[in-house]
Amino acid sequence: MLRWCLIVLVSGVGAFAAAQGTKVEHTLQVVEQLEIEDCVENVEALLALDYWTFDQDPEQGVRSVYTKPECQLASAEIYQTYHQRLRDKGEPVIVDLEQGTYTISETGELTSLYWHEGQIRAGIGQIDHAIDLFEKSFKPKDRDRHGWNEYARATIAFLRQNKEELLRERAALAEKVDKNDINLGAVDGLIACFGRSYKEAYGSEDCNRRPGFDQ
C-alpha cells in the first residue's frame, strides 16, 4: 500500500533548512514523520469530498481524523491541503441543504476553513499560525451580520494574552448578538479561563460557557 507522508506543510524555507541539516521547527519534523495512513485510510478520497461533507460530516469528513489520538496535526494539514486545492480551482463552492442550494464562495476561499484549521492549530499550541489563520477569517463589514469579526478578534486577543482587548471585543460582540449566542458563550469561556491553553478554555467542561454544551 502506498504510504502517504505529511510533508506538505514544509515551506521552502523549512525544506531548505532541512536539506542543510539545520534545525527546523519541531512541529515540521513531527509532521514529516507522521504517515497519513495512520490517521486516515484514503487521504485522496477525503480530499475529494464536497465541502459540506468534508467539513461537517463527523463520520466521513476531516473531523473523523481529528478525533483520533495523535491525529490533530494531521487533520490541520488535511484542512490546509483541502482549502488550497479549492483556492487553486477558483470555482464556486455550492452546498445543498434542506433549506435550499447556496453558493457560499465564488472563488474557493472559505473563512470557515481558515477558522477550523486555526482552531486545531491553536489547540496544539501553534499560536502564531493560528492567529494568522484567524485573521484571514475576517468578513467585510457588510457581510458580518452576527458579530463574527468581534468573535474572531476576541479569540485572537485571548491567544495574545491581551485580556483588556478580549473584554473589549466581548462587549462589542454582546451588542450585536443574543445573550444565548454560542460564540458569545465561547468568548465567556475564554474569559473565565484566561491564562490557560486555548484547548482548555474553549473546550473543557469547567471553562465552557456555550449554551447547550455537552462534554
CSV table of C-alpha atoms in Angstrom, one decimal, residues 73-149:
chain,number,residue,atom,x,y,z
A,73,LEU,CA,-1.8,17.9,13.5
A,74,ALA,CA,-2.7,15.6,10.6
A,75,SER,CA,-6.2,17.0,10.5
A,76,ALA,CA,-4.9,20.5,10.4
A,77,GLU,CA,-2.6,19.7,7.4
A,78,ILE,CA,-5.5,18.0,5.7
A,79,TYR,CA,-7.6,21.2,6.2
A,80,GLN,CA,-4.8,23.2,4.7
A,81,THR,CA,-4.4,21.0,1.7
A,82,TYR,CA,-8.1,20.7,1.0
A,83,HIS,CA,-8.5,24.5,1.2
A,84,GLN,CA,-5.5,25.1,-1.0
A,85,ARG,CA,-7.0,22.9,-3.7
A,86,LEU,CA,-10.3,24.7,-3.6
A,87,ARG,CA,-8.5,28.1,-4.0
A,88,ASP,CA,-6.4,26.7,-6.8
A,89,LYS,CA,-9.5,25.6,-8.7
A,90,GLY,CA,-11.0,29.0,-8.1
A,91,GLU,CA,-14.5,27.7,-8.6
A,92,PRO,CA,-17.8,28.4,-6.7
A,93,VAL,CA,-18.4,26.3,-3.7
A,94,ILE,CA,-22.0,25.2,-3.5
A,95,VAL,CA,-23.8,23.4,-0.7
A,96,ASP,CA,-27.2,21.6,-0.9
A,97,LEU,CA,-29.1,21.8,2.3
A,98,GLU,CA,-32.7,21.0,3.2
A,99,GLN,CA,-33.4,24.8,3.1
A,100,GLY,CA,-32.1,25.1,-0.4
A,101,THR,CA,-28.9,25.3,-2.5
A,102,TYR,CA,-26.4,28.0,-1.6
A,103,THR,CA,-23.2,29.3,-3.2
A,104,ILE,CA,-21.0,30.0,-0.2
A,105,SER,CA,-17.9,31.1,-2.1
A,106,GLU,CA,-17.3,32.2,-5.6
A,107,THR,CA,-13.5,31.6,-5.6
A,108,GLY,CA,-13.0,28.5,-3.4
A,109,GLU,CA,-11.8,30.6,-0.4
A,110,LEU,CA,-13.8,29.9,2.7
A,111,THR,CA,-13.4,31.7,6.0
A,112,SER,CA,-14.8,28.7,7.8
A,113,LEU,CA,-11.9,26.5,6.6
A,114,TYR,CA,-9.4,29.1,7.8
A,115,TRP,CA,-11.1,29.2,11.2
A,116,HIS,CA,-11.4,25.4,11.7
A,117,GLU,CA,-7.8,24.9,10.7
A,118,GLY,CA,-6.8,27.7,13.0
A,119,GLN,CA,-8.7,26.2,15.9
A,120,ILE,CA,-6.9,22.9,15.6
A,121,ARG,CA,-3.5,24.7,15.4
A,122,ALA,CA,-4.4,26.8,18.4
A,123,GLY,CA,-5.3,23.7,20.3
A,124,ILE,CA,-2.0,22.0,19.7
A,125,GLY,CA,0.0,25.1,20.5
A,126,GLN,CA,0.8,26.6,17.1
A,127,ILE,CA,-0.3,30.0,18.3
A,128,ASP,CA,1.2,32.3,15.6
A,129,HIS,CA,0.0,30.1,12.8
A,130,ALA,CA,-3.5,30.0,14.4
A,131,ILE,CA,-3.6,33.8,14.7
A,132,ASP,CA,-2.6,34.2,11.0
A,133,LEU,CA,-5.5,31.9,10.0
A,134,PHE,CA,-8.0,33.6,12.3
A,135,GLU,CA,-7.1,36.9,10.8
A,136,LYS,CA,-7.9,35.5,7.4
A,137,SER,CA,-11.4,34.6,8.6
A,138,PHE,CA,-12.5,38.3,9.0
A,139,LYS,CA,-15.5,39.2,6.9
A,140,PRO,CA,-16.3,42.5,5.1
A,141,LYS,CA,-18.5,44.8,7.3
A,142,ASP,CA,-21.5,44.4,5.0
A,143,ARG,CA,-21.3,40.6,5.4
A,144,ASP,CA,-20.6,40.5,9.1
A,145,ARG,CA,-24.2,40.3,10.5
A,146,HIS,CA,-23.6,38.3,13.6
A,147,GLY,CA,-20.5,39.7,15.2
A,148,TRP,CA,-18.1,37.3,13.6
A,149,ASN,CA,-15.2,39.8,13.5
